[in-house]
PDB file of C-alpha atoms and ligand atoms in Angstrom:
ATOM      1  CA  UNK C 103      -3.047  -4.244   0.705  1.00  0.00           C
ATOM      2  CA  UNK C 104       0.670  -3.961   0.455  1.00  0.00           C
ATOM      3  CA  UNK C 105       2.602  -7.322   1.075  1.00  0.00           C
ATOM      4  CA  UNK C 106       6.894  -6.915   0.912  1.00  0.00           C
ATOM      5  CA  UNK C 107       7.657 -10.913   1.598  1.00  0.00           C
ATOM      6  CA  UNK C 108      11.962 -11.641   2.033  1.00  0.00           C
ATOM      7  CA  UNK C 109      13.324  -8.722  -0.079  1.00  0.00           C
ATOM      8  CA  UNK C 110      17.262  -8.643  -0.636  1.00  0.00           C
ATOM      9  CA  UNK C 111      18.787  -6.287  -2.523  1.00  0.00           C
ATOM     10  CA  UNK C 112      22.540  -5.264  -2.781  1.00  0.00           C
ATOM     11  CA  UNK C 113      24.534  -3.669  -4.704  1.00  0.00           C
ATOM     12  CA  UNK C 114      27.744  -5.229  -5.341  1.00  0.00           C
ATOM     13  CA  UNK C 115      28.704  -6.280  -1.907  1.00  0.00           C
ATOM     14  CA  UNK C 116      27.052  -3.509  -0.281  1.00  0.00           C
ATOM     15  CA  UNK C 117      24.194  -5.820   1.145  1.00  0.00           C
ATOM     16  CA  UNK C 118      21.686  -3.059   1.579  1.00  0.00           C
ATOM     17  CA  UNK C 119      18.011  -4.834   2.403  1.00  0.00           C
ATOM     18  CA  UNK C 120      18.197  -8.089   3.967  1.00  0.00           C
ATOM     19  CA  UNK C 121      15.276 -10.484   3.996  1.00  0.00           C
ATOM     20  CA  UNK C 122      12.791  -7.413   5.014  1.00  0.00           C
ATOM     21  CA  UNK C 123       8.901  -8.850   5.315  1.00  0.00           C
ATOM     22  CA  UNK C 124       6.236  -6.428   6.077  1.00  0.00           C
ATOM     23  CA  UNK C 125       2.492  -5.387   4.921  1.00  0.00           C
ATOM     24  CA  UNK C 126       0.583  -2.258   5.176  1.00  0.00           C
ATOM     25  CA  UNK C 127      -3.274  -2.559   5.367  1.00  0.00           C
ATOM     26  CA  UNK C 128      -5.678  -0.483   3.762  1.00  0.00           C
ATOM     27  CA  UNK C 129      -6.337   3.037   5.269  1.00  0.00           C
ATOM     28  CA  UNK C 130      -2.630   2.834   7.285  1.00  0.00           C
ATOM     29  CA  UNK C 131      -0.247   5.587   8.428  1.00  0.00           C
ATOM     30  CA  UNK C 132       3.235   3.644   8.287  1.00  0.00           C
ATOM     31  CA  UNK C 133       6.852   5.372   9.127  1.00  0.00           C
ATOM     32  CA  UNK C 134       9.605   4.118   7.837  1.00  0.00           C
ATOM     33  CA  UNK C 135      12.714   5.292   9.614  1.00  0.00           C
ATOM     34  CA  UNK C 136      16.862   4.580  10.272  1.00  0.00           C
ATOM     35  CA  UNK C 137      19.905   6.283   9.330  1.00  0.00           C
ATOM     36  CA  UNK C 138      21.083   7.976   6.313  1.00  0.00           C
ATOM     37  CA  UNK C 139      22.448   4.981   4.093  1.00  0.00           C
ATOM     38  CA  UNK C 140      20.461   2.163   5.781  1.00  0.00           C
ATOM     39  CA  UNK C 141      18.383   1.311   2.409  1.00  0.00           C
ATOM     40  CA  UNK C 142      14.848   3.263   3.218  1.00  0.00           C
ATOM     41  CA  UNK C 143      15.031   4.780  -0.432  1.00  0.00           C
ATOM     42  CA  UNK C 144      16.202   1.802  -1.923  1.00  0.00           C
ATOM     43  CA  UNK C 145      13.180  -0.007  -0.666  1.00  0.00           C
ATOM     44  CA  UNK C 146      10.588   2.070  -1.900  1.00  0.00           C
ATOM     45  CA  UNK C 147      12.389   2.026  -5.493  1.00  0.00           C
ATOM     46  CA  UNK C 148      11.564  -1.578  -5.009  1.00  0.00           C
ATOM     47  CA  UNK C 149       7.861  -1.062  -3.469  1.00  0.00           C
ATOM     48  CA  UNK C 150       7.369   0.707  -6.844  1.00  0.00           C
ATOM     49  CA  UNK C 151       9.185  -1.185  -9.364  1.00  0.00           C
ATOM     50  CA  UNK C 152      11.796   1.512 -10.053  1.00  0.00           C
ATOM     51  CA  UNK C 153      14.279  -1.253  -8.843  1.00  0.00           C
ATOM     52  CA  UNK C 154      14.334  -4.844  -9.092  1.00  0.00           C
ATOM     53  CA  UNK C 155      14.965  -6.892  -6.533  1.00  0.00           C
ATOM     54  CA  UNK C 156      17.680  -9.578  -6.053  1.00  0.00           C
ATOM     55  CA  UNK C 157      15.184 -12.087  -4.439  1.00  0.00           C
ATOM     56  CA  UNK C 158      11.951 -11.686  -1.894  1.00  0.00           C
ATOM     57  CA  UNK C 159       8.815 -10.492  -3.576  1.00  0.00           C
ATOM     58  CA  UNK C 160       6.671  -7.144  -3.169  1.00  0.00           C
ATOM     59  CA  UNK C 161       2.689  -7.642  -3.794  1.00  0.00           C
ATOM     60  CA  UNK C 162       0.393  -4.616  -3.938  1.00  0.00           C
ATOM     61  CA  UNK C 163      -3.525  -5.415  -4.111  1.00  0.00           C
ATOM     62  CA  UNK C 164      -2.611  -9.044  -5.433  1.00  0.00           C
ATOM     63  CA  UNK C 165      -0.139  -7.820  -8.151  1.00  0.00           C
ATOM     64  CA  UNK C 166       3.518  -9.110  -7.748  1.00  0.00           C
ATOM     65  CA  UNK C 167       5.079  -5.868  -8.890  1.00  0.00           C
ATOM     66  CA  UNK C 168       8.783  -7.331 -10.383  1.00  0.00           C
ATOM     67  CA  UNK C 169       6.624  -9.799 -13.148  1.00  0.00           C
ATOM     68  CA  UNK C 170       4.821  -7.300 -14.225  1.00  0.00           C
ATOM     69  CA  UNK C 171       5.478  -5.953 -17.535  1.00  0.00           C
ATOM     70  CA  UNK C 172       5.766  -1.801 -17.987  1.00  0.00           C
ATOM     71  CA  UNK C 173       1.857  -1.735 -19.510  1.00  0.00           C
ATOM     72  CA  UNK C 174       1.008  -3.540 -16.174  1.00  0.00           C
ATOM     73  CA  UNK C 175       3.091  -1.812 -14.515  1.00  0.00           C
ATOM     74  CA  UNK C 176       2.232   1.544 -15.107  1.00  0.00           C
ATOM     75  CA  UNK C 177      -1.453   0.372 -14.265  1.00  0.00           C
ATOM     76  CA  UNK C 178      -0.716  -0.050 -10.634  1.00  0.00           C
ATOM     77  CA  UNK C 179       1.040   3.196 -10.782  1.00  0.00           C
ATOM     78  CA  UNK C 180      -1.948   4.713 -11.309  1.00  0.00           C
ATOM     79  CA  UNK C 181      -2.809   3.600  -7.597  1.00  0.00           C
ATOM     80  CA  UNK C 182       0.279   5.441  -6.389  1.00  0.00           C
ATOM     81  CA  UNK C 183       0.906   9.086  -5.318  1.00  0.00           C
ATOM     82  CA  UNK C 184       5.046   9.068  -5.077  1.00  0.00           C
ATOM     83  CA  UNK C 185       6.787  12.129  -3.485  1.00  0.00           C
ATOM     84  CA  UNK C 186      10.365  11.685  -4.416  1.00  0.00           C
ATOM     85  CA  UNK C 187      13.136  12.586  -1.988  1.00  0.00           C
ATOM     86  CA  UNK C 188      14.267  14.835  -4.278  1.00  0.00           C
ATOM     87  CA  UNK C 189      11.296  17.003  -5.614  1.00  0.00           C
ATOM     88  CA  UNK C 190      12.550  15.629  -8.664  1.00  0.00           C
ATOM     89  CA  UNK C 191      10.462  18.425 -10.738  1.00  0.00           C
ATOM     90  CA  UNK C 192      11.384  19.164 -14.233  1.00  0.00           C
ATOM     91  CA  UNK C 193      13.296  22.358 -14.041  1.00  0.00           C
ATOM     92  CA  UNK C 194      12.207  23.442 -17.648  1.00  0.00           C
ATOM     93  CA  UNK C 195       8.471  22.979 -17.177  1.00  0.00           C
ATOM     94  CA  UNK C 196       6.150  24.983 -15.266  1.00  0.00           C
ATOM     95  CA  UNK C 197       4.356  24.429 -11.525  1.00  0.00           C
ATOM     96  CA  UNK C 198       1.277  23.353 -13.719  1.00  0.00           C
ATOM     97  CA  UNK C 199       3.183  21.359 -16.305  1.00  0.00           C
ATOM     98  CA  UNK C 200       5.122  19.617 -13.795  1.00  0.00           C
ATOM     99  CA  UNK C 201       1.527  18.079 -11.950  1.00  0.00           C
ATOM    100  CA  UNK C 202       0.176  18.043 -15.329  1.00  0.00           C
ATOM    101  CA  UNK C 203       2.269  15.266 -16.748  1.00  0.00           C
ATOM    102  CA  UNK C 204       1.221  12.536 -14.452  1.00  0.00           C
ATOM    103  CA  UNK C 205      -2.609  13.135 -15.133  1.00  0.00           C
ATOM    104  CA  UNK C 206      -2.028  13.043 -18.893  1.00  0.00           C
ATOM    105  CA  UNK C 207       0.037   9.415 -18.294  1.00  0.00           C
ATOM    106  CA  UNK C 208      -1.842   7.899 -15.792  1.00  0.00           C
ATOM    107  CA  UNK C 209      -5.377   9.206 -15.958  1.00  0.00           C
ATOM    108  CA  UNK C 210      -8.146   9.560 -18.572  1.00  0.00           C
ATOM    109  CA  UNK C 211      -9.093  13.032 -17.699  1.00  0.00           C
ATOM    110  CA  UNK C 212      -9.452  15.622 -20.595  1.00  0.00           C
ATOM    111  CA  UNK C 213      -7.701  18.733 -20.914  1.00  0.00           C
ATOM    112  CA  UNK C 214     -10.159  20.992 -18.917  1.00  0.00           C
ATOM    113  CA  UNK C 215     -10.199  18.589 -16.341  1.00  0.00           C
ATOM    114  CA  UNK C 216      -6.567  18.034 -16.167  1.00  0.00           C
ATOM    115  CA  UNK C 217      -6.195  21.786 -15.893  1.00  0.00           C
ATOM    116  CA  UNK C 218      -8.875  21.822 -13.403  1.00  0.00           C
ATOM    117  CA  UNK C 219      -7.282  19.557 -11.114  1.00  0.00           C
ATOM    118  CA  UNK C 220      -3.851  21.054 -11.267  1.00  0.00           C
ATOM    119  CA  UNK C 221      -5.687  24.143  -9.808  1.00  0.00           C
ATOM    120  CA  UNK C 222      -7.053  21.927  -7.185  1.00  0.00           C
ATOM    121  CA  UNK C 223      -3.921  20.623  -6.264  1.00  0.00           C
ATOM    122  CA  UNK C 224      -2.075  23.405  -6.006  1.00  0.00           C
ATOM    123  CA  UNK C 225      -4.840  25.070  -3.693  1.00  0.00           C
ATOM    124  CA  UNK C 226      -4.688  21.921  -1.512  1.00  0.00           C
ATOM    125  CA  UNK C 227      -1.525  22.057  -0.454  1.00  0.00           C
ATOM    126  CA  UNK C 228      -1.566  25.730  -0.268  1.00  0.00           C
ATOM    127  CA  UNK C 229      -0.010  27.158  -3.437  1.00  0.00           C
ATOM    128  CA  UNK C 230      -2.715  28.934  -5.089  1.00  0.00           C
ATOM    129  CA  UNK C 231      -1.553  31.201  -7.873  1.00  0.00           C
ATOM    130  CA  UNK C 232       1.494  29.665  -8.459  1.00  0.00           C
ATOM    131  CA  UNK C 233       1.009  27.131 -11.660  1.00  0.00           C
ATOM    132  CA  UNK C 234       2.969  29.408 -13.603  1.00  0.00           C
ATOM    133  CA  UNK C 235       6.530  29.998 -12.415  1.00  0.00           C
ATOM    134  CA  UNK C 236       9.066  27.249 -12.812  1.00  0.00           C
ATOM    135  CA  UNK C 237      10.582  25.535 -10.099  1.00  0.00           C
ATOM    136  CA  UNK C 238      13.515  27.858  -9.703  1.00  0.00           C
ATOM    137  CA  UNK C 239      11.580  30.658  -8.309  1.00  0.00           C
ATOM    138  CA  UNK C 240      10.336  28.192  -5.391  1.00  0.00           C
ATOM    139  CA  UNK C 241      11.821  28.025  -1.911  1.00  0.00           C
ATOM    140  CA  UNK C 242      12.375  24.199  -0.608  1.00  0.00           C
ATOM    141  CA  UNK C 243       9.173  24.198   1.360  1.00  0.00           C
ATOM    142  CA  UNK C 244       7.218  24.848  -1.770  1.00  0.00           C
ATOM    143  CA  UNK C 245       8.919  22.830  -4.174  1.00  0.00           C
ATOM    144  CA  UNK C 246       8.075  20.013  -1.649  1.00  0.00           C
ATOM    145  CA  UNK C 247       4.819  20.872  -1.898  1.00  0.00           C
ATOM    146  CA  UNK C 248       4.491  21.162  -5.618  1.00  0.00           C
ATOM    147  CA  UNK C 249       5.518  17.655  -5.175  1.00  0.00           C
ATOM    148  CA  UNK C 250       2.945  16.738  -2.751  1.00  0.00           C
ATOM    149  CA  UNK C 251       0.281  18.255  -5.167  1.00  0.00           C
ATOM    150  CA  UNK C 252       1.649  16.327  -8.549  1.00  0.00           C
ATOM    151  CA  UNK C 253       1.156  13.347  -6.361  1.00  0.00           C
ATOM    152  CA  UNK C 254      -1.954  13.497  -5.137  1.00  0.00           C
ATOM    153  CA  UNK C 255      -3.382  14.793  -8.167  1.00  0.00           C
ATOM    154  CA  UNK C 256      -3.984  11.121  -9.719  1.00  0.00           C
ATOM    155  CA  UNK C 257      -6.102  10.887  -6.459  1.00  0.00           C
ATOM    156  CA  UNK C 258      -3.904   7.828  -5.503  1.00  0.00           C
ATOM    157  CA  UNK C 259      -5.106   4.849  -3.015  1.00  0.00           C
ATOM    158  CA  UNK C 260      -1.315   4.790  -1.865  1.00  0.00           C
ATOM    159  CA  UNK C 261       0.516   7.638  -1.237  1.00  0.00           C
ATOM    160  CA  UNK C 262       4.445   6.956  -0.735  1.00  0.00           C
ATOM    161  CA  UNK C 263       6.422  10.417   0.683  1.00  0.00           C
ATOM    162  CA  UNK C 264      10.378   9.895   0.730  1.00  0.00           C
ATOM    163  CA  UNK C 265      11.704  12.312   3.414  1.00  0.00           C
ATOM    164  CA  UNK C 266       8.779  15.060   3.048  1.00  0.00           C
ATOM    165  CA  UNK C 267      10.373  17.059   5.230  1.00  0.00           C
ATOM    166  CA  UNK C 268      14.100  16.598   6.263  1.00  0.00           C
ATOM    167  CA  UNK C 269      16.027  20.056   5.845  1.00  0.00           C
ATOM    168  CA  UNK C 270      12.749  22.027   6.436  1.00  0.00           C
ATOM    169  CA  UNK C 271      12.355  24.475   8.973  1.00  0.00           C
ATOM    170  CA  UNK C 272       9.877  23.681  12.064  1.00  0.00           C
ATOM    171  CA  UNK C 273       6.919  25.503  11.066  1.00  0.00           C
ATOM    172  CA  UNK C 274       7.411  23.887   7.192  1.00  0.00           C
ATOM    173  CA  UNK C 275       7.855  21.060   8.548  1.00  0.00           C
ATOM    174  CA  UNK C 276       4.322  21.158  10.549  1.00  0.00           C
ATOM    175  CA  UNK C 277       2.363  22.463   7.706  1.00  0.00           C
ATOM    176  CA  UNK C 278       3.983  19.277   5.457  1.00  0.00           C
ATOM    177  CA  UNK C 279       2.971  16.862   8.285  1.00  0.00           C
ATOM    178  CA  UNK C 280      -0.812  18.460   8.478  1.00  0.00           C
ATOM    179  CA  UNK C 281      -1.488  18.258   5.321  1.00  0.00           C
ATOM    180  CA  UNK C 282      -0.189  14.131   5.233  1.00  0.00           C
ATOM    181  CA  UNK C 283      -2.378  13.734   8.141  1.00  0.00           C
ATOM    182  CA  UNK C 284      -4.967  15.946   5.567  1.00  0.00           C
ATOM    183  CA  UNK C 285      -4.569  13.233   2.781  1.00  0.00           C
ATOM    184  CA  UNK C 286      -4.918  10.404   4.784  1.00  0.00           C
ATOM    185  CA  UNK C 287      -8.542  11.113   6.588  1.00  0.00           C
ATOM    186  CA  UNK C 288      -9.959  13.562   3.499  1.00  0.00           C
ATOM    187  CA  UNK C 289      -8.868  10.852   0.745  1.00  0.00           C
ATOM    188  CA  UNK C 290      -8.556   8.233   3.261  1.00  0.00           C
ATOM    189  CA  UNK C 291      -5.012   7.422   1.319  1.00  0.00           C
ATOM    190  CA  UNK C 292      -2.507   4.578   3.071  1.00  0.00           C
ATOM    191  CA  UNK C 293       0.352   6.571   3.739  1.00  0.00           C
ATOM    192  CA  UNK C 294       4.133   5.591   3.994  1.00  0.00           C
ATOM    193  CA  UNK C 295       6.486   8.359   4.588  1.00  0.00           C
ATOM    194  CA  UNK C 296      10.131   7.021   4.695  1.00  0.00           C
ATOM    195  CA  UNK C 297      12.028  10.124   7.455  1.00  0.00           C
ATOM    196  CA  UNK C 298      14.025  10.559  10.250  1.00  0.00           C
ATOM    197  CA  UNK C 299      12.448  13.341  11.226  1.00  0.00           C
ATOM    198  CA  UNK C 300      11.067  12.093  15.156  1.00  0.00           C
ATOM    199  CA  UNK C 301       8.345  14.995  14.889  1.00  0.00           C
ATOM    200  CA  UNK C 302       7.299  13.930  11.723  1.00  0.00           C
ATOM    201  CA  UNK C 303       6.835   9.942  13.082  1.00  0.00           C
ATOM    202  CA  UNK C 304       5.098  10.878  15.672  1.00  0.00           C
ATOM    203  CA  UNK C 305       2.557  13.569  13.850  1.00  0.00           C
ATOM    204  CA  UNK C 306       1.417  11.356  11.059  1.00  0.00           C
ATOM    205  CA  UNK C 307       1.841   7.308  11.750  1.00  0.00           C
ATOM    206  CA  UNK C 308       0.290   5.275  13.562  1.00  0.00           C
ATOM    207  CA  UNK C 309       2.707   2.419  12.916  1.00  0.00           C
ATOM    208  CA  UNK C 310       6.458   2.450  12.521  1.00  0.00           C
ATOM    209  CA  UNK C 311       9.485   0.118  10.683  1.00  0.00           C
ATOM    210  CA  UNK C 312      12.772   0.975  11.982  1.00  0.00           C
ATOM    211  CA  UNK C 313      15.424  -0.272   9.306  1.00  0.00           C
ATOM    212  CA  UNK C 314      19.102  -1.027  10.545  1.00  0.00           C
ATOM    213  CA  UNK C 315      21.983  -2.207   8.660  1.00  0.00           C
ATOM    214  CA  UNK C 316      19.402  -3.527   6.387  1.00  0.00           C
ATOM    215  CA  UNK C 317      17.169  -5.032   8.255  1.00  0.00           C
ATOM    216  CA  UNK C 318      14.001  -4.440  10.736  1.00  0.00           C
ATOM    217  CA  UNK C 319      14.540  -3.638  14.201  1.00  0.00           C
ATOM    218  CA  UNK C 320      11.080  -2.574  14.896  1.00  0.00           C
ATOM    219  CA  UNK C 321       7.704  -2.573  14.091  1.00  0.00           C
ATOM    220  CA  UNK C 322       5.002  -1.740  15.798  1.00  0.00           C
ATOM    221  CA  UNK C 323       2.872   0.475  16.857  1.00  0.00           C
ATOM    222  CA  UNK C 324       4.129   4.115  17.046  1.00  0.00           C
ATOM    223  CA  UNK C 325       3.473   5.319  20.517  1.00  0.00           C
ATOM    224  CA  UNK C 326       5.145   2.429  21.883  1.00  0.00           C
ATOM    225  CA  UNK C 327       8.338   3.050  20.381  1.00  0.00           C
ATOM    226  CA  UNK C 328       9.360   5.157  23.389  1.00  0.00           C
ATOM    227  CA  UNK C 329       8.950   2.561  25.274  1.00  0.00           C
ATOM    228  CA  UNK C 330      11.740   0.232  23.545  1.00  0.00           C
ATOM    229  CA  UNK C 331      14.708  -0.863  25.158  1.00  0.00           C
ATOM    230  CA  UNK C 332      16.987  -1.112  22.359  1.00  0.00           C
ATOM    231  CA  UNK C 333      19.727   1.259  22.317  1.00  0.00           C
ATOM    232  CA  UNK C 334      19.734   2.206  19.014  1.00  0.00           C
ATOM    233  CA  UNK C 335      16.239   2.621  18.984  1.00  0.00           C
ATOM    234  CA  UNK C 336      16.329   4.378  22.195  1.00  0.00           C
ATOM    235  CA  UNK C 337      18.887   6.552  20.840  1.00  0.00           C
ATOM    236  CA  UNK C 338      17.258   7.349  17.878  1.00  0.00           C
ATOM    237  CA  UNK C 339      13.823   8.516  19.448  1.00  0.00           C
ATOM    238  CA  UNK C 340      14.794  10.018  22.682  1.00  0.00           C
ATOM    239  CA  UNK C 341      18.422  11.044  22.007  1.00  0.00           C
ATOM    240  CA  UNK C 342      20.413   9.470  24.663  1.00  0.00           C
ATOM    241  CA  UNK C 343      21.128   5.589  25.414  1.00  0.00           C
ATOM    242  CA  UNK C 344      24.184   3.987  26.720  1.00  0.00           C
ATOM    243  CA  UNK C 345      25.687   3.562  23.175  1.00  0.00           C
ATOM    244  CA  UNK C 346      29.608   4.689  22.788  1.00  0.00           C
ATOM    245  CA  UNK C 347      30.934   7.138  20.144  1.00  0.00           C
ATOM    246  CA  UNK C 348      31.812   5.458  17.416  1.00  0.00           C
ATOM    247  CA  UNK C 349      28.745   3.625  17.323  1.00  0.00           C
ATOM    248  CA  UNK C 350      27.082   3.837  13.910  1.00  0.00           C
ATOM    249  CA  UNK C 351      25.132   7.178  14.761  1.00  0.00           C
TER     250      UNK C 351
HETATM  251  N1  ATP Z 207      21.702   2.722  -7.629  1.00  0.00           N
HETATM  252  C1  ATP Z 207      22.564   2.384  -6.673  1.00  0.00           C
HETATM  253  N2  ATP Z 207      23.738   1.792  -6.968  1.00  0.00           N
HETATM  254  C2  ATP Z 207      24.599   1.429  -5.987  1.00  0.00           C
HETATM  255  N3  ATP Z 207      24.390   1.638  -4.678  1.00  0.00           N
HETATM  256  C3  ATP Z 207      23.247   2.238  -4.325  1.00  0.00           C
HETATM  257  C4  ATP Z 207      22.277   2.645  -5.292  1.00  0.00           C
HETATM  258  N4  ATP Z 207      21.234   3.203  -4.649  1.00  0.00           N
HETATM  259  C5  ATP Z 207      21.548   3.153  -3.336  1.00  0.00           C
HETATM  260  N5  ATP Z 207      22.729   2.573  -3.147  1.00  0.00           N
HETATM  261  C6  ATP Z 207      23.364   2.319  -1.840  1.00  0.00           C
HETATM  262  O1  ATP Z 207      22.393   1.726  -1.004  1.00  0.00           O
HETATM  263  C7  ATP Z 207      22.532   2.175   0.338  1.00  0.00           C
HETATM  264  C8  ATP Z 207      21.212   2.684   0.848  1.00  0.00           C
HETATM  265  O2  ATP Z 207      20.846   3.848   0.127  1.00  0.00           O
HETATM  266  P1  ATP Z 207      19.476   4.609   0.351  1.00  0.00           P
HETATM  267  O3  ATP Z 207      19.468   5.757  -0.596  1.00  0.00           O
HETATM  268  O4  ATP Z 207      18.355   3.649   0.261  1.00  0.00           O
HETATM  269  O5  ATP Z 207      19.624   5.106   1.861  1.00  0.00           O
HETATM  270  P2  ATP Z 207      18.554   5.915   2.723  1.00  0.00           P
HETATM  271  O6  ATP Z 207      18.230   5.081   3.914  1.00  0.00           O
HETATM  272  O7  ATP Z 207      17.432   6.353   1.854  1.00  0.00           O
HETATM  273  O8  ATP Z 207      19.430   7.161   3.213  1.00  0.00           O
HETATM  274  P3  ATP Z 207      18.992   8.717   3.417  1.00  0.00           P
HETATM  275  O9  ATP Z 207      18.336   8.764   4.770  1.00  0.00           O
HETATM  276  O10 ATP Z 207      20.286   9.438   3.416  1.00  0.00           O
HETATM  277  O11 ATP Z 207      18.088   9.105   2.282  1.00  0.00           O
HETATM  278  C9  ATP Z 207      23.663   3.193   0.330  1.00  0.00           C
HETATM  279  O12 ATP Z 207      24.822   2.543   0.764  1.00  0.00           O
HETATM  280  C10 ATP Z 207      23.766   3.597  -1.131  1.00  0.00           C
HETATM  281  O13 ATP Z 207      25.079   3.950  -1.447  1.00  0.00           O
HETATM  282 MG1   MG Z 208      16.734   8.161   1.196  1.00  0.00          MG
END
């Protein structure tokens, strides 16, 4: 169980998440979705204790992640799959190297095992053969997928995905969001995938926060969000609402 009770954060007077209070339940497919700039990265920094917030408090399974020191902290990290926005592989290491470091610091598998499940990983999401070449020689679609496979390597209970699949192409962009939807009911993992990608919403989550100007618009369920009369909300999901140019979109 994740619990986020009244988290602020800004930075300087850029006010970016403003009293935001939400929890995810065990098993759960959750979207998290608004503009570009409208704080979704900055709150999963804080979900994960990569950022501290300036007041409000973020619990996951009991543990109230900003008192916890980095030995405790890295504990519950061990509960967490991340997929960073980014890819954020280390250019210098290999495919396998790359997935490799996060079993050697977070799990207590030995060094046939670890090599073992890199295989694994890599043949989960599709990359078989490919532990050996460095993240240069991979197109964007696979380097999100090497990502995908370092993070659900540690076999995570939560598995956070920042933008899995903005500046893919459609057909990338399906294979990403089948093998979320893979995760989920194989590993049963509680998913939150931070996009604005509509197809993606509406392919892997069953419930949906829409962030604006820092705080939540919506949540709810995610095949009601059609249904919404907000503007901005309508605009976002369908494309066309009564807002002016000029408007924040
Ligand atoms: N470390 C930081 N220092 C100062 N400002 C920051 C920092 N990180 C983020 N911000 C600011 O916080 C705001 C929200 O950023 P964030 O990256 O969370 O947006 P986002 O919703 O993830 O956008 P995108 O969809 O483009 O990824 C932006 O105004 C950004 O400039
Ligand atoms: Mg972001």
């Amino acid at each position: 169980m994740i619990n986020i009770k009244q988290l602020c954060k800004s930075f300087g007077n850029n006010r970016v998440l403003n009293n935001i209070t939400f929890d995810m339940v065990e098993g759960q497919s959750l979207a998290i979705v608004g503009q570009s700039g409208t704080g979704k990265s900055v709150l999963l920094k804080n979900m994960i204790g990569l950022m501290k917030p300036d007041s409000g408090e973020v619990w996951i399974d009991d543990e109230l992640i900003s008192s916890l020191s980095f030995k405790q902290l890295q504990k519950v990290r061990t509960k967490i799959g991340m997929v960073f926005q980014s890819g954020a592989l280390f250019d210098s290491l290999t495919v396998g190297d790359n997935i490799g470091l996060g079993l050697k610091k977070l799990t207590i598998l030995n060094i046939n095992e670890q090599k073992d499940r890199i295989l694994e990983s890599l043949s989960e999401v599709n990359l078989e053969g490919t532990e050996n070449l460095m993240p240069a020689e991979l197109s964007g679609g696979m380097r999100k997928r090497v990502g995908i496979a370092r993070a659900i390597a540690i076999r995570p209970k939560y598995l956070f995905y920042d933008e899995p699949t903005t500046g893919l192409d459609p057909i990338m962009t399906d294979i990403i969001n089948k093998l979320i939807v893979k995760f989920q009911k194989e590993y049963n993992m509680t998913s939150l995938i931070i996009t604005h990608e509509t197809k993606t919403i509406f392919d892997v989550a069953e419930k949906v926060i829409m962030l604006d100007d820092g705080k939540i618009i919506y949540n709810g369920e995610t095949n009601k969000i059609k249904e919404n009369e907000t503007p901005l909300i309508k605009r976002f999901f369908t494309g066309n609402s009564e807002m002016n140019v000029g408007s924040k979109l």
